[in-house]
Amino acid sequence: MSQEVQFQILPEEATDDAFLKERIKTELHISNDDFTFEWKKRSIDARKKIIKLNCSFTVYSQEETPETGISFQPKNVKDCPPVAIIGAGPAGLFAALRCLEIGLKPILFERGKDVRERRRDLAILNKEGIVNAESNYCFGEGGAGTYSDGKLYTRSKKRGDVEKALQWFVEFGAEKDILVDAHPHIGTNKLPQIIVAMREKIIEQGGEVHFGSKLTDLNVENDQVKEIQLNGSEWFAFEYVILATGHSARDIFELLHRKGIQIRAKSFALGVRVEHTQDLIDRIQYHGRLNDDYIPPASYSLVTQVDGRGVYSFCMCPGGIIAPCATNQEEVVTNGWSPSKRNNPYSNSGIVVSISPEDFPGKENDPFVCLDFQKYIEHKAWEAAGKTQKVPAQRLLDFVQKKKSVDFPRSSYQPGIVSVEMDAIFPPFVVNRLRQAFSDFGKKMNGFLSNDAVVHAPESRTSSPVSIPRNPETYEHIQTKGLYPCAEGAGYAGGIISAAIDGMKCAEAIKEKISGGKLY
Ligand SMILES: Cc1cc2nc3c(=O)[nH]c(=O)nc-3n(C[C@H](O)[C@H](O)[C@H](O)COP(=O)(O)OP(=O)(O)OC[C@H]3O[C@@H](n4cnc5c(N)ncnc54)[C@H](O)[C@@H]3O)c2cc1C
């Protein structure tokens, strides 16, 4: 029988297998060398000055072999029932992969381009400030998850589902470390080839993937989806449609509303993206320990309450870059990414305030109330930045002390930065909470509240400001049969892993409907 063992070691001991074997012998009172072991989990404990690694191992006796477990078992689905999947983000891709396992034919329609072509549009956006409304950091193969940090942790409690999603990432080329690390991450440089491998598998097994294919209309008869329209012209018959279009597909929310398909306003979070040097964050989090090969660039997670409302850090990217994530020319949006080694000299995170429909008295029932506010802030930022993709910015201490910044340290945001006071962009109920939260965070992390840090605005695409209601058991839209609102854009996921899991669940719900409850 295999056994599990946990203990703490110094980070520099983690790669010394002989040391680890001796330590396991001591911990488990084993007197011989007739066993093998493999890492199970690993996390940094930096609470005290001497940094430790929490580790756990599975230990196998000589006769046992570690389970390799085939995690992904596709079938040829060429002649299986077709399912239209709109959007090739993590949700759409994982829905398609799950279709291959359970005998459905996935036909993926993505408005953007494949990952290679998409990279060119991102270069133009970064260098010339030109936003391609169909191909940007949010739209295109792999969705918003492609050029991201690729952090794969989630608050989802369903361990089995999370393990499965992580194993599929490994199946398509991610490092096995993501199965072990407490805070797994892939990195922008490695995600594109993983996504290409997923696409190739979908096609090889009889599915289809179409780029430049934007859903523009739906034909619904007697509350049942009958057809989808692509690119404003061609119609295709489909009885099952997974709508995995993400939080930035505003035209989809408008389309559903126009068709009388119910949508609802949803809370989201809004704020700024703050950038420090990574050295500063390492020094704070690792008690002065710097440039160390044995410990990863430090991260942080901060939360406080200001006037009865949560303000918190979001999508923290150690060794990262702040990216221009607008999906239209006349708006400015920030987000962050990191390469796999997280070796840029900067660290950034969103610091955001929760916004809810109740913030707009009298308009709580307007499904667009939060989306309109999000749009308004993004447009205001664009105007404040001189109607360019430059980003409004303010030194952190200047922001807290209500002073305009006269100059800046270097920023990772490639299109450039413009000095703007945050009060010119956000209303008082947001900006005052952010100001107070930064003061609180300065007390929690000594040195965080530094004038060498810069806030960039806005961080506004944290989650969808609209939800598309569905039946929690069947996953179908509450009134429209055959329509499966999926993942982040519909309000059922936040992040790559939870979106991927929701995609798989939507595929399963369709199979169960077709086959009267059976998955296989
Ligand atoms: C820069 C950046 C960094 C991020 N970092 C992380 C991170 O480290 N970890 C993490 O967990 N999350 C991260 N996120 C968030 C994460 O990417 C999203 O939560 C996740 O991608 C949501 O998946 P989804 O499939 O629901 O939607 P999306 O990824 O948004 O995919 C939706 C897809 O649908 C397509 N689409 C939209 N409308 C249409 C239409 N009408 N017709 C056809 N196709 C359409 C879009 O082009 C897009 O490809 C980051 C996001 C960004 C922008």
XYZ file of C-alpha atoms in Angstrom, residues 86 108-113 133-134 210-218 228-236 251-252 255 258:
31
model
C -19.460 29.599 -29.262
C -16.330 25.448 -32.209
C -16.972 28.956 -33.546
C -14.516 31.649 -32.475
C -14.824 35.304 -33.536
C -11.076 35.900 -33.255
C -8.004 34.455 -34.920
C -12.168 44.647 -31.960
C -12.124 40.967 -32.988
C -13.680 27.734 -37.116
C -11.954 31.083 -36.608
C -13.316 34.439 -37.782
C -16.775 33.036 -36.981
C -18.765 35.400 -34.830
C -22.195 34.551 -33.483
C -24.451 37.414 -34.544
C -27.988 36.070 -34.152
C -30.037 33.163 -32.849
C -27.337 30.256 -35.172
C -26.225 33.057 -37.468
C -22.523 33.705 -38.068
C -20.917 36.957 -39.218
C -24.281 38.556 -39.920
C -25.063 36.341 -42.893
C -25.044 32.530 -42.864
C -27.475 30.483 -40.757
C -26.709 26.981 -39.422
C -22.641 42.321 -28.201
C -23.805 38.901 -26.997
C -28.223 40.196 -28.705
C -32.917 42.055 -28.047
